[in-house]
Amino acid sequence: QLAYQFFLICGEDPNREGLLKTPERFAKAMTGFVSGYSMDVEQVLNDALFEVETQDSDMVVVKDIDIFSLCEHHLVPFYGKVHIGYLPTGKVLGLSKFARVSEVFARRLQVQERLTREIAETLNRVLQPKGLVVMIEATHMCMVMRGVNKPGSSTSTICKFGCFKDDSSKLNEFHRLLGR
């Protein structure tokens, strides 16, 4: 219904051949874009926490995790990369789970600032590390194709816990490992 009404508002013929199945495709696409609401982060983690002997200086960095989300203000996409670093305290998470946790929260109506914090808070709670940092670099289509129309612009957000908050050398090491 919504897509049909949108066609009418635009002055399009909703019965035009190319648009006949669009409402169904639109509904399916939107359902996928917000599928994170039906995901349980605890089920996604699926007990993939492992005991591993670690040293005080050990750092794990998982970078360039692709994310796609919908801006809750305009319902247009933003997309980018999630970078995660942590200093384990004897527990590590299966590497694919970092991408899966990011996906749970990205597949919801979002703002980048909250998305960064939700990923970070979840991983910090599960891992209980000496420190954890989550950084997201994203392009927002609401900045690119509407409003100010600024292609090439990007937004970076960061959420820090533990030693990443207290020790700038750890944060600098994280940035160095990202190639920044």
CSV table of N, CA and C in Angstrom, one decimal:
chain,number,residue,atom,x,y,z
A,1,GLN,N,0.8,-1.2,0.0
A,1,GLN,CA,0.0,0.0,0.0
A,1,GLN,C,0.9,1.3,0.0
A,2,LEU,N,1.9,1.3,0.9
A,2,LEU,CA,2.7,2.5,1.0
A,2,LEU,C,3.4,2.8,-0.4
A,3,ALA,N,4.0,1.8,-1.0
A,3,ALA,CA,4.7,2.0,-2.3
A,3,ALA,C,3.7,2.5,-3.3
A,4,TYR,N,2.5,1.9,-3.3
A,4,TYR,CA,1.4,2.3,-4.3
A,4,TYR,C,1.1,3.8,-4.1
A,5,GLN,N,0.9,4.2,-2.9
A,5,GLN,CA,0.6,5.6,-2.6
A,5,GLN,C,1.8,6.5,-3.0
A,6,PHE,N,3.0,6.0,-2.7
A,6,PHE,CA,4.2,6.8,-3.1
A,6,PHE,C,4.2,7.0,-4.6
A,7,PHE,N,3.9,6.0,-5.4
A,7,PHE,CA,3.8,6.2,-6.9
A,7,PHE,C,2.8,7.3,-7.3
A,8,LEU,N,1.7,7.2,-6.7
A,8,LEU,CA,0.7,8.2,-7.0
A,8,LEU,C,1.1,9.6,-6.6
A,9,ILE,N,1.8,9.8,-5.5
A,9,ILE,CA,2.3,11.1,-5.0
A,9,ILE,C,3.3,11.6,-6.0
A,10,CYS,N,4.1,10.7,-6.6
A,10,CYS,CA,5.2,11.1,-7.5
A,10,CYS,C,4.6,11.4,-8.9
A,11,GLY,N,3.4,11.0,-9.1
A,11,GLY,CA,2.8,11.2,-10.5
A,11,GLY,C,3.0,10.0,-11.4
A,12,GLU,N,3.4,8.9,-10.8
A,12,GLU,CA,3.6,7.7,-11.6
A,12,GLU,C,2.4,6.9,-11.7
A,13,ASP,N,2.3,6.0,-12.7
A,13,ASP,CA,1.2,5.1,-12.9
A,13,ASP,C,1.6,3.8,-12.2
A,14,PRO,N,1.0,3.5,-11.0
A,14,PRO,CA,1.3,2.3,-10.3
A,14,PRO,C,1.0,1.0,-11.1
A,15,ASN,N,0.2,1.1,-12.2
A,15,ASN,CA,-0.1,-0.1,-13.0
A,15,ASN,C,0.8,-0.2,-14.2
A,16,ARG,N,1.8,0.6,-14.2
A,16,ARG,CA,2.8,0.5,-15.3
A,16,ARG,C,3.6,-0.8,-15.1
A,17,GLU,N,3.9,-1.5,-16.2
A,17,GLU,CA,4.5,-2.8,-16.1
A,17,GLU,C,5.7,-2.9,-15.2
A,18,GLY,N,6.6,-1.9,-15.3
A,18,GLY,CA,7.9,-1.9,-14.4
A,18,GLY,C,7.6,-1.7,-13.0
A,19,LEU,N,6.4,-1.3,-12.6
A,19,LEU,CA,6.1,-1.0,-11.2
A,19,LEU,C,5.1,-2.0,-10.6
A,20,LEU,N,4.6,-2.9,-11.4
A,20,LEU,CA,3.6,-3.8,-10.9
A,20,LEU,C,4.0,-4.6,-9.6
A,21,LYS,N,5.2,-5.2,-9.7
A,21,LYS,CA,5.7,-6.0,-8.6
A,21,LYS,C,6.6,-5.2,-7.6
A,22,THR,N,6.7,-3.9,-7.8
A,22,THR,CA,7.6,-3.1,-7.0
A,22,THR,C,7.1,-3.0,-5.5
A,23,PRO,N,5.8,-2.9,-5.2
A,23,PRO,CA,5.4,-2.9,-3.8
A,23,PRO,C,5.8,-4.1,-3.1
A,24,GLU,N,5.8,-5.3,-3.7
A,24,GLU,CA,6.2,-6.5,-3.1
A,24,GLU,C,7.7,-6.6,-2.9
A,25,ARG,N,8.4,-6.1,-3.9
A,25,ARG,CA,9.9,-6.1,-3.7
A,25,ARG,C,10.3,-5.1,-2.7
A,26,PHE,N,9.6,-3.9,-2.6
A,26,PHE,CA,9.9,-2.9,-1.6
A,26,PHE,C,9.7,-3.4,-0.2
A,27,ALA,N,8.6,-4.1,0.0
A,27,ALA,CA,8.3,-4.7,1.3
A,27,ALA,C,9.3,-5.7,1.7
A,28,LYS,N,9.7,-6.5,0.8
A,28,LYS,CA,10.7,-7.5,1.1
A,28,LYS,C,12.1,-6.9,1.4
A,29,ALA,N,12.5,-5.8,0.7
A,29,ALA,CA,13.7,-5.1,0.9
A,29,ALA,C,13.7,-4.4,2.3
A,30,MET,N,12.6,-3.7,2.6
A,30,MET,CA,12.5,-3.0,3.9
A,30,MET,C,12.6,-4.0,5.0
A,31,THR,N,11.9,-5.2,4.9
A,31,THR,CA,12.0,-6.2,5.9
A,31,THR,C,13.4,-6.6,6.2
A,32,GLY,N,14.2,-6.8,5.1
A,32,GLY,CA,15.6,-7.2,5.2
A,32,GLY,C,16.4,-6.1,5.9
A,33,PHE,N,16.1,-4.8,5.5
A,33,PHE,CA,16.9,-3.7,6.0
A,33,PHE,C,16.8,-3.6,7.5
A,34,VAL,N,15.7,-4.0,8.1
A,34,VAL,CA,15.4,-3.9,9.5
A,34,VAL,C,15.4,-5.3,10.2
A,35,SER,N,16.0,-6.2,9.6
A,35,SER,CA,15.9,-7.6,10.2
A,35,SER,C,16.6,-7.7,11.5
A,36,GLY,N,17.4,-6.7,11.9
A,36,GLY,CA,18.1,-6.8,13.2
A,36,GLY,C,17.1,-6.8,14.4
A,37,TYR,N,15.9,-6.3,14.2
A,37,TYR,CA,14.9,-6.3,15.3
A,37,TYR,C,14.5,-7.7,15.6
A,38,SER,N,14.6,-8.6,14.7
A,38,SER,CA,14.2,-10.0,15.0
A,38,SER,C,15.4,-10.9,15.4
A,39,MET,N,16.6,-10.3,15.5
A,39,MET,CA,17.7,-11.1,15.9
A,39,MET,C,18.0,-10.9,17.3
A,40,ASP,N,18.4,-12.0,18.0
A,40,ASP,CA,18.8,-11.9,19.4
A,40,ASP,C,20.3,-12.0,19.5
A,41,VAL,N,20.9,-11.0,20.0
A,41,VAL,CA,22.4,-10.9,20.0
A,41,VAL,C,23.0,-12.1,20.8
A,42,GLU,N,22.3,-12.6,21.8
A,42,GLU,CA,22.8,-13.7,22.6
A,42,GLU,C,22.8,-15.0,21.7
A,43,GLN,N,21.8,-15.1,20.9
A,43,GLN,CA,21.8,-16.3,20.0
A,43,GLN,C,22.8,-16.2,18.9
A,44,VAL,N,23.1,-14.9,18.5
A,44,VAL,CA,24.1,-14.7,17.4
A,44,VAL,C,25.5,-15.0,18.0
A,45,LEU,N,25.7,-14.7,19.3
A,45,LEU,CA,27.0,-15.0,19.9
A,45,LEU,C,27.2,-16.5,20.0
A,46,ASN,N,26.1,-17.2,20.3
A,46,ASN,CA,26.1,-18.7,20.3
A,46,ASN,C,27.2,-19.3,21.0
A,47,ASP,N,27.5,-18.8,22.2
A,47,ASP,CA,28.6,-19.4,23.1
A,47,ASP,C,29.9,-19.5,22.4
A,48,ALA,N,30.3,-18.5,21.6
A,48,ALA,CA,31.5,-18.5,20.8
A,48,ALA,C,32.6,-17.8,21.6
A,49,LEU,N,32.6,-17.8,22.9
A,49,LEU,CA,33.6,-17.2,23.8
A,49,LEU,C,34.5,-18.3,24.2
A,50,PHE,N,35.8,-18.1,24.0
A,50,PHE,CA,36.8,-19.1,24.3
A,50,PHE,C,37.8,-18.7,25.3
A,51,GLU,N,38.3,-19.5,26.2
A,51,GLU,CA,39.3,-19.3,27.1
A,51,GLU,C,40.7,-19.4,26.3
A,52,VAL,N,41.5,-18.3,26.4
A,52,VAL,CA,42.8,-18.3,25.7
A,52,VAL,C,43.8,-17.6,26.6
A,53,GLU,N,44.9,-18.2,26.8
A,53,GLU,CA,46.0,-17.5,27.6
A,53,GLU,C,46.5,-16.3,26.8
A,54,THR,N,46.4,-15.1,27.5
A,54,THR,CA,46.8,-13.9,26.9
A,54,THR,C,47.8,-13.1,27.8
A,55,GLN,N,48.5,-12.3,27.1
A,55,GLN,CA,49.5,-11.4,27.9
A,55,GLN,C,48.9,-10.0,28.0
A,56,ASP,N,49.4,-9.2,28.9
A,56,ASP,CA,48.9,-7.9,29.1
A,56,ASP,C,48.9,-7.0,27.9
A,57,SER,N,49.9,-7.2,27.0
A,57,SER,CA,50.0,-6.3,25.8
A,57,SER,C,49.3,-6.8,24.6
A,58,ASP,N,48.7,-8.0,24.7
A,58,ASP,CA,48.0,-8.6,23.5
A,58,ASP,C,46.8,-7.7,23.1
A,59,MET,N,46.7,-7.4,21.8
A,59,MET,CA,45.6,-6.7,21.3
A,59,MET,C,45.0,-7.4,20.1
A,60,VAL,N,43.7,-7.5,20.0
A,60,VAL,CA,43.0,-8.1,18.9
A,60,VAL,C,42.3,-7.0,18.2
A,61,VAL,N,42.5,-6.9,16.8
A,61,VAL,CA,41.9,-5.9,16.0
A,61,VAL,C,41.2,-6.6,14.9
A,62,VAL,N,39.9,-6.4,14.7
A,62,VAL,CA,39.1,-6.8,13.6
A,62,VAL,C,38.6,-5.6,12.9
A,63,LYS,N,39.1,-5.4,11.6
A,63,LYS,CA,38.8,-4.2,10.9
A,63,LYS,C,38.1,-4.4,9.6
A,64,ASP,N,37.5,-3.3,9.1
A,64,ASP,CA,36.9,-3.3,7.8
A,64,ASP,C,35.7,-4.2,7.7
A,65,ILE,N,34.9,-4.3,8.8
A,65,ILE,CA,33.6,-5.0,8.7
A,65,ILE,C,32.6,-4.1,8.0
A,66,ASP,N,32.1,-4.6,6.9
A,66,ASP,CA,31.1,-3.8,6.1
A,66,ASP,C,29.8,-3.8,6.9
A,67,ILE,N,29.2,-2.6,7.0
A,67,ILE,CA,27.8,-2.4,7.5
A,67,ILE,C,27.0,-1.6,6.6
A,68,PHE,N,25.7,-1.9,6.6
A,68,PHE,CA,24.7,-1.1,5.9
A,68,PHE,C,23.5,-0.9,6.8
A,69,SER,N,23.1,0.4,6.9
A,69,SER,CA,22.0,0.6,7.9
A,69,SER,C,21.1,1.7,7.2
A,70,LEU,N,19.9,1.9,7.9
A,70,LEU,CA,19.0,3.0,7.5
A,70,LEU,C,19.0,4.1,8.5
A,71,CYS,N,19.2,5.3,8.0
A,71,CYS,CA,19.1,6.5,8.9
A,71,CYS,C,17.7,6.6,9.4
A,72,GLU,N,17.5,6.7,10.7
A,72,GLU,CA,16.2,6.7,11.2
A,72,GLU,C,15.5,8.1,11.0
A,73,HIS,N,16.2,9.1,10.6
A,73,HIS,CA,15.7,10.4,10.3
A,73,HIS,C,15.1,10.5,8.9
A,74,HIS,N,15.7,9.8,7.9
A,74,HIS,CA,15.3,10.0,6.5
A,74,HIS,C,14.9,8.7,5.8
A,75,LEU,N,15.2,7.6,6.5
A,75,LEU,CA,15.0,6.2,5.9
A,75,LEU,C,15.8,6.0,4.6
A,76,VAL,N,17.0,6.6,4.6
A,76,VAL,CA,17.9,6.4,3.5
A,76,VAL,C,19.1,5.7,4.1
A,77,PRO,N,19.9,5.0,3.2
A,77,PRO,CA,21.0,4.2,3.8
A,77,PRO,C,22.2,5.0,4.2
A,78,PHE,N,22.9,4.5,5.2
A,78,PHE,CA,24.3,4.8,5.4
A,78,PHE,C,25.1,3.5,5.4
A,79,TYR,N,26.3,3.6,5.0
A,79,TYR,CA,27.1,2.4,4.9
A,79,TYR,C,28.6,2.7,5.2
A,80,GLY,N,29.3,1.7,5.7
A,80,GLY,CA,30.7,2.0,6.0
A,80,GLY,C,31.4,0.8,6.6
A,81,LYS,N,32.4,1.0,7.4
A,81,LYS,CA,33.2,0.0,8.0
A,81,LYS,C,33.2,0.2,9.5
A,82,VAL,N,33.2,-1.0,10.2
A,82,VAL,CA,33.3,-1.1,11.6
A,82,VAL,C,34.7,-1.6,11.9
A,83,HIS,N,35.4,-1.0,12.9
A,83,HIS,CA,36.7,-1.5,13.3
A,83,HIS,C,36.6,-1.7,14.8
A,84,ILE,N,37.1,-2.8,15.3
A,84,ILE,CA,37.0,-3.2,16.7
A,84,ILE,C,38.4,-3.6,17.2
A,85,GLY,N,38.7,-3.1,18.3
A,85,GLY,CA,40.0,-3.5,19.0
A,85,GLY,C,39.7,-3.8,20.5
A,86,TYR,N,40.4,-4.8,21.0
A,86,TYR,CA,40.3,-5.1,22.4
A,86,TYR,C,41.5,-5.8,23.0
A,87,LEU,N,41.7,-5.6,24.3
A,87,LEU,CA,42.8,-6.3,25.0
A,87,LEU,C,42.1,-7.4,25.8
A,88,PRO,N,42.2,-8.6,25.5
A,88,PRO,CA,41.5,-9.7,26.1
A,88,PRO,C,42.1,-10.0,27.6
A,89,THR,N,41.2,-10.5,28.4
A,89,THR,CA,41.6,-10.9,29.7
A,89,THR,C,41.4,-12.4,29.8
A,90,GLY,N,41.9,-13.1,28.9
A,90,GLY,CA,41.8,-14.6,28.9
A,90,GLY,C,40.6,-15.2,28.2
A,91,LYS,N,39.7,-14.3,27.6
A,91,LYS,CA,38.6,-14.7,26.8
A,91,LYS,C,38.6,-14.0,25.5
A,92,VAL,N,38.4,-14.8,24.4
A,92,VAL,CA,38.3,-14.2,23.1
A,92,VAL,C,37.0,-14.7,22.4
A,93,LEU,N,36.6,-13.9,21.5
A,93,LEU,CA,35.3,-14.2,20.8
A,93,LEU,C,35.7,-14.7,19.4
A,94,GLY,N,34.9,-15.7,18.9
A,94,GLY,CA,35.1,-16.1,17.5
A,94,GLY,C,35.0,-15.0,16.6
A,95,LEU,N,36.0,-14.9,15.7
A,95,LEU,CA,36.1,-13.6,14.8
A,95,LEU,C,34.8,-13.3,14.0
A,96,SER,N,34.1,-14.3,13.5
A,96,SER,CA,32.9,-14.0,12.7
A,96,SER,C,31.8,-13.3,13.6
A,97,LYS,N,31.9,-13.5,14.9
A,97,LYS,CA,30.9,-12.9,15.8
A,97,LYS,C,31.0,-11.4,15.8
A,98,PHE,N,32.1,-10.8,15.6
A,98,PHE,CA,32.2,-9.4,15.5
A,98,PHE,C,31.4,-8.8,14.4
A,99,ALA,N,31.5,-9.5,13.3
A,99,ALA,CA,30.6,-9.1,12.1
A,99,ALA,C,29.2,-9.3,12.4
A,100,ARG,N,28.8,-10.4,13.0
A,100,ARG,CA,27.4,-10.7,13.3
A,100,ARG,C,26.8,-9.8,14.3
A,101,VAL,N,27.6,-9.4,15.4
A,101,VAL,CA,27.1,-8.4,16.3
A,101,VAL,C,26.8,-7.1,15.6
A,102,SER,N,27.8,-6.7,14.8
A,102,SER,CA,27.6,-5.4,14.1
A,102,SER,C,26.4,-5.5,13.2
A,103,GLU,N,26.1,-6.6,12.6
A,103,GLU,CA,25.0,-6.7,11.7
A,103,GLU,C,23.6,-6.6,12.5
A,104,VAL,N,23.6,-7.2,13.7
A,104,VAL,CA,22.4,-7.2,14.5
A,104,VAL,C,21.9,-5.7,14.7
A,105,PHE,N,22.9,-4.9,15.0
A,105,PHE,CA,22.5,-3.5,15.4
A,105,PHE,C,22.4,-2.6,14.1
A,106,ALA,N,23.2,-2.9,13.1
A,106,ALA,CA,23.1,-2.1,11.8
A,106,ALA,C,21.8,-2.4,11.1
A,107,ARG,N,21.2,-3.5,11.2
A,107,ARG,CA,20.0,-3.9,10.5
A,107,ARG,C,18.8,-3.4,11.3
A,108,ARG,N,18.9,-2.2,11.8
A,108,ARG,CA,17.8,-1.5,12.5
A,108,ARG,C,17.8,-0.1,12.1
A,109,LEU,N,16.7,0.7,12.3
A,109,LEU,CA,16.7,2.1,12.1
A,109,LEU,C,17.7,2.7,13.0
A,110,GLN,N,18.7,3.5,12.5
A,110,GLN,CA,19.8,3.8,13.4
A,110,GLN,C,20.2,5.3,13.1
A,111,VAL,N,21.1,5.7,14.1
A,111,VAL,CA,22.0,6.8,13.9
A,111,VAL,C,23.4,6.2,14.2
A,112,GLN,N,24.4,6.7,13.5
A,112,GLN,CA,25.7,6.1,13.6
A,112,GLN,C,26.2,6.1,15.1
A,113,GLU,N,25.9,7.2,15.8
A,113,GLU,CA,26.4,7.3,17.1
A,113,GLU,C,25.9,6.2,18.0
A,114,ARG,N,24.6,5.9,17.9
A,114,ARG,CA,24.0,4.9,18.8
A,114,ARG,C,24.5,3.5,18.3
A,115,LEU,N,24.6,3.3,17.0
A,115,LEU,CA,25.1,2.1,16.5
A,115,LEU,C,26.5,1.7,17.0
A,116,THR,N,27.4,2.7,17.0
A,116,THR,CA,28.7,2.5,17.6
A,116,THR,C,28.7,2.1,19.0
A,117,ARG,N,27.9,2.8,19.8
A,117,ARG,CA,27.8,2.5,21.2
A,117,ARG,C,27.1,1.1,21.5
A,118,GLU,N,26.1,0.8,20.7
A,118,GLU,CA,25.4,-0.5,21.0
A,118,GLU,C,26.4,-1.7,20.7
A,119,ILE,N,27.2,-1.6,19.6
A,119,ILE,CA,28.2,-2.6,19.3
A,119,ILE,C,29.2,-2.7,20.5
A,120,ALA,N,29.7,-1.5,20.8
A,120,ALA,CA,30.8,-1.5,21.9
A,120,ALA,C,30.3,-2.0,23.2
A,121,GLU,N,29.1,-1.6,23.6
A,121,GLU,CA,28.6,-2.0,24.9
A,121,GLU,C,28.3,-3.5,25.0
A,122,THR,N,27.8,-4.0,23.9
A,122,THR,CA,27.6,-5.5,23.8
A,122,THR,C,28.9,-6.3,23.9
A,123,LEU,N,29.9,-5.9,23.1
A,123,LEU,CA,31.1,-6.6,23.1
A,123,LEU,C,31.9,-6.4,24.5
A,124,ASN,N,31.8,-5.2,25.0
A,124,ASN,CA,32.4,-5.0,26.3
A,124,ASN,C,31.8,-5.9,27.4
A,125,ARG,N,30.5,-6.0,27.4
A,125,ARG,CA,29.8,-6.8,28.4
A,125,ARG,C,30.2,-8.3,28.2
A,126,VAL,N,30.2,-8.8,27.0
A,126,VAL,CA,30.5,-10.2,26.7
A,126,VAL,C,32.0,-10.5,27.0
A,127,LEU,N,32.9,-9.7,26.5
A,127,LEU,CA,34.3,-10.0,26.6
A,127,LEU,C,34.9,-9.6,28.0
A,128,GLN,N,34.4,-8.6,28.6
A,128,GLN,CA,35.0,-8.1,29.8
A,128,GLN,C,36.5,-7.9,29.7
A,129,PRO,N,36.9,-7.1,28.6
A,129,PRO,CA,38.3,-7.0,28.3
A,129,PRO,C,39.0,-5.9,29.2
A,130,LYS,N,40.3,-5.8,29.1
A,130,LYS,CA,41.0,-4.7,29.7
A,130,LYS,C,40.6,-3.4,29.1
A,131,GLY,N,40.3,-3.4,27.8
A,131,GLY,CA,39.9,-2.3,27.1
A,131,GLY,C,39.2,-2.7,25.8
A,132,LEU,N,38.3,-1.8,25.3
A,132,LEU,CA,37.7,-2.1,24.0
A,132,LEU,C,37.4,-0.8,23.3
A,133,VAL,N,37.6,-0.8,22.0
A,133,VAL,CA,37.3,0.4,21.2
A,133,VAL,C,36.5,-0.1,19.9
A,134,VAL,N,35.5,0.7,19.6
A,134,VAL,CA,34.7,0.4,18.3
A,134,VAL,C,34.7,1.8,17.6
A,135,MET,N,35.1,1.7,16.3
A,135,MET,CA,35.1,2.9,15.5
A,135,MET,C,34.3,2.5,14.2
A,136,ILE,N,33.5,3.5,13.8
A,136,ILE,CA,32.7,3.3,12.6
A,136,ILE,C,33.0,4.5,11.7
A,137,GLU,N,33.3,4.2,10.4
A,137,GLU,CA,33.5,5.3,9.4
A,137,GLU,C,32.4,5.0,8.3
A,138,ALA,N,31.6,6.0,8.1
A,138,ALA,CA,30.4,5.7,7.2
A,138,ALA,C,30.1,6.9,6.4
A,139,THR,N,29.5,6.6,5.2
A,139,THR,CA,28.9,7.6,4.3
A,139,THR,C,27.4,7.5,4.5
A,140,HIS,N,26.8,8.7,4.6
A,140,HIS,CA,25.4,8.8,4.8
A,140,HIS,C,24.8,9.4,3.6
A,141,MET,N,23.9,8.6,3.0
A,141,MET,CA,23.2,9.0,1.7
A,141,MET,C,22.3,10.3,2.0
A,142,CYS,N,21.9,10.5,3.2
A,142,CYS,CA,21.1,11.7,3.5
A,142,CYS,C,22.0,13.0,3.4
A,143,MET,N,23.3,12.8,3.5
A,143,MET,CA,24.3,13.9,3.2
A,143,MET,C,24.7,14.0,1.8
A,144,VAL,N,24.7,12.8,1.1
A,144,VAL,CA,25.2,12.7,-0.3
A,144,VAL,C,24.1,13.1,-1.3
A,145,MET,N,22.9,12.6,-1.2
A,145,MET,CA,21.9,12.7,-2.3
A,145,MET,C,20.7,13.6,-1.9
A,146,ARG,N,20.8,14.2,-0.8
A,146,ARG,CA,19.7,15.2,-0.4
A,146,ARG,C,20.3,16.2,0.4
A,147,GLY,N,19.5,17.2,0.8
A,147,GLY,CA,20.0,18.2,1.7
A,147,GLY,C,21.2,19.0,1.2
A,148,VAL,N,22.4,18.8,1.9
A,148,VAL,CA,23.6,19.5,1.5
A,148,VAL,C,24.3,18.9,0.2
A,149,ASN,N,23.9,17.7,-0.2
A,149,ASN,CA,24.5,17.1,-1.4
A,149,ASN,C,26.0,17.2,-1.4
A,150,LYS,N,26.6,16.5,-0.5
A,150,LYS,CA,28.1,16.5,-0.4
A,150,LYS,C,28.7,15.1,-0.6
A,151,PRO,N,28.8,14.6,-1.8
A,151,PRO,CA,29.4,13.3,-2.1
A,151,PRO,C,30.9,13.4,-1.6
A,152,GLY,N,31.3,12.3,-1.1
A,152,GLY,CA,32.7,12.2,-0.5
A,152,GLY,C,32.8,12.5,0.9
A,153,SER,N,31.7,13.0,1.5
A,153,SER,CA,31.8,13.2,3.0
A,153,SER,C,31.6,11.9,3.7
A,154,SER,N,32.2,11.9,4.9
A,154,SER,CA,32.1,10.7,5.7
A,154,SER,C,32.1,11.1,7.2
A,155,THR,N,31.6,10.2,8.0
A,155,THR,CA,31.5,10.5,9.5
A,155,THR,C,32.2,9.4,10.2
A,156,SER,N,32.9,9.7,11.2
A,156,SER,CA,33.6,8.8,12.1
A,156,SER,C,33.1,8.9,13.5
A,157,THR,N,32.8,7.8,14.1
A,157,THR,CA,32.4,7.7,15.5
A,157,THR,C,33.2,6.7,16.2
A,158,ILE,N,33.5,6.9,17.5
A,158,ILE,CA,34.3,6.0,18.3
A,158,ILE,C,33.7,5.9,19.7
A,159,CYS,N,33.8,4.7,20.2
A,159,CYS,CA,33.3,4.4,21.6
A,159,CYS,C,34.4,3.6,22.3
A,160,LYS,N,34.9,4.1,23.4
A,160,LYS,CA,36.1,3.5,24.1
A,160,LYS,C,35.7,3.1,25.5
A,161,PHE,N,36.3,1.9,25.9
A,161,PHE,CA,36.2,1.5,27.3
A,161,PHE,C,37.5,1.1,27.8
A,162,GLY,N,37.7,1.1,29.1
A,162,GLY,CA,38.9,0.6,29.8
A,162,GLY,C,40.1,1.4,29.4
A,163,CYS,N,41.2,0.6,29.1
A,163,CYS,CA,42.5,1.2,28.8
A,163,CYS,C,42.5,2.1,27.5
A,164,PHE,N,41.5,1.9,26.6
A,164,PHE,CA,41.5,2.7,25.4
A,164,PHE,C,41.0,4.1,25.8
A,165,LYS,N,40.2,4.2,26.9
A,165,LYS,CA,39.8,5.5,27.4
A,165,LYS,C,40.8,6.2,28.2
A,166,ASP,N,41.6,5.4,29.0
A,166,ASP,CA,42.6,5.9,29.9
A,166,ASP,C,44.0,6.0,29.4
A,167,ASP,N,44.4,5.3,28.4
A,167,ASP,CA,45.8,5.2,27.9
A,167,ASP,C,45.8,5.6,26.5
A,168,SER,N,46.2,6.8,26.1
A,168,SER,CA,46.3,7.2,24.7
A,168,SER,C,47.2,6.4,23.9
A,169,SER,N,48.2,5.8,24.5
A,169,SER,CA,49.1,4.9,23.7
A,169,SER,C,48.4,3.7,23.1
A,170,LYS,N,47.5,3.2,23.9
A,170,LYS,CA,46.7,2.0,23.4
A,170,LYS,C,45.8,2.4,22.2
A,171,LEU,N,45.2,3.6,22.3
A,171,LEU,CA,44.3,4.1,21.2
A,171,LEU,C,45.2,4.4,20.0
A,172,ASN,N,46.4,5.0,20.2
A,172,ASN,CA,47.3,5.2,19.1
A,172,ASN,C,47.7,4.0,18.4
A,173,GLU,N,48.0,2.9,19.2
A,173,GLU,CA,48.3,1.6,18.6
A,173,GLU,C,47.2,1.0,17.8
A,174,PHE,N,46.0,1.2,18.3
A,174,PHE,CA,44.8,0.7,17.5
A,174,PHE,C,44.7,1.5,16.2
A,175,HIS,N,44.9,2.8,16.2
A,175,HIS,CA,44.9,3.6,15.0
A,175,HIS,C,46.0,3.2,14.0
A,176,ARG,N,47.2,2.9,14.6
A,176,ARG,CA,48.3,2.5,13.8
A,176,ARG,C,48.0,1.1,13.1
A,177,LEU,N,47.4,0.2,13.8
A,177,LEU,CA,47.0,-1.1,13.3
A,177,LEU,C,45.9,-0.9,12.2
A,178,LEU,N,45.1,0.1,12.3
A,178,LEU,CA,44.1,0.4,11.2
A,178,LEU,C,44.8,1.0,10.0
A,179,GLY,N,46.0,1.5,10.1
A,179,GLY,CA,46.7,2.1,9.0
A,179,GLY,C,46.3,3.6,9.0
A,180,ARG,N,46.0,4.2,10.1
A,180,ARG,CA,45.6,5.6,10.2
A,180,ARG,C,46.8,6.4,10.7
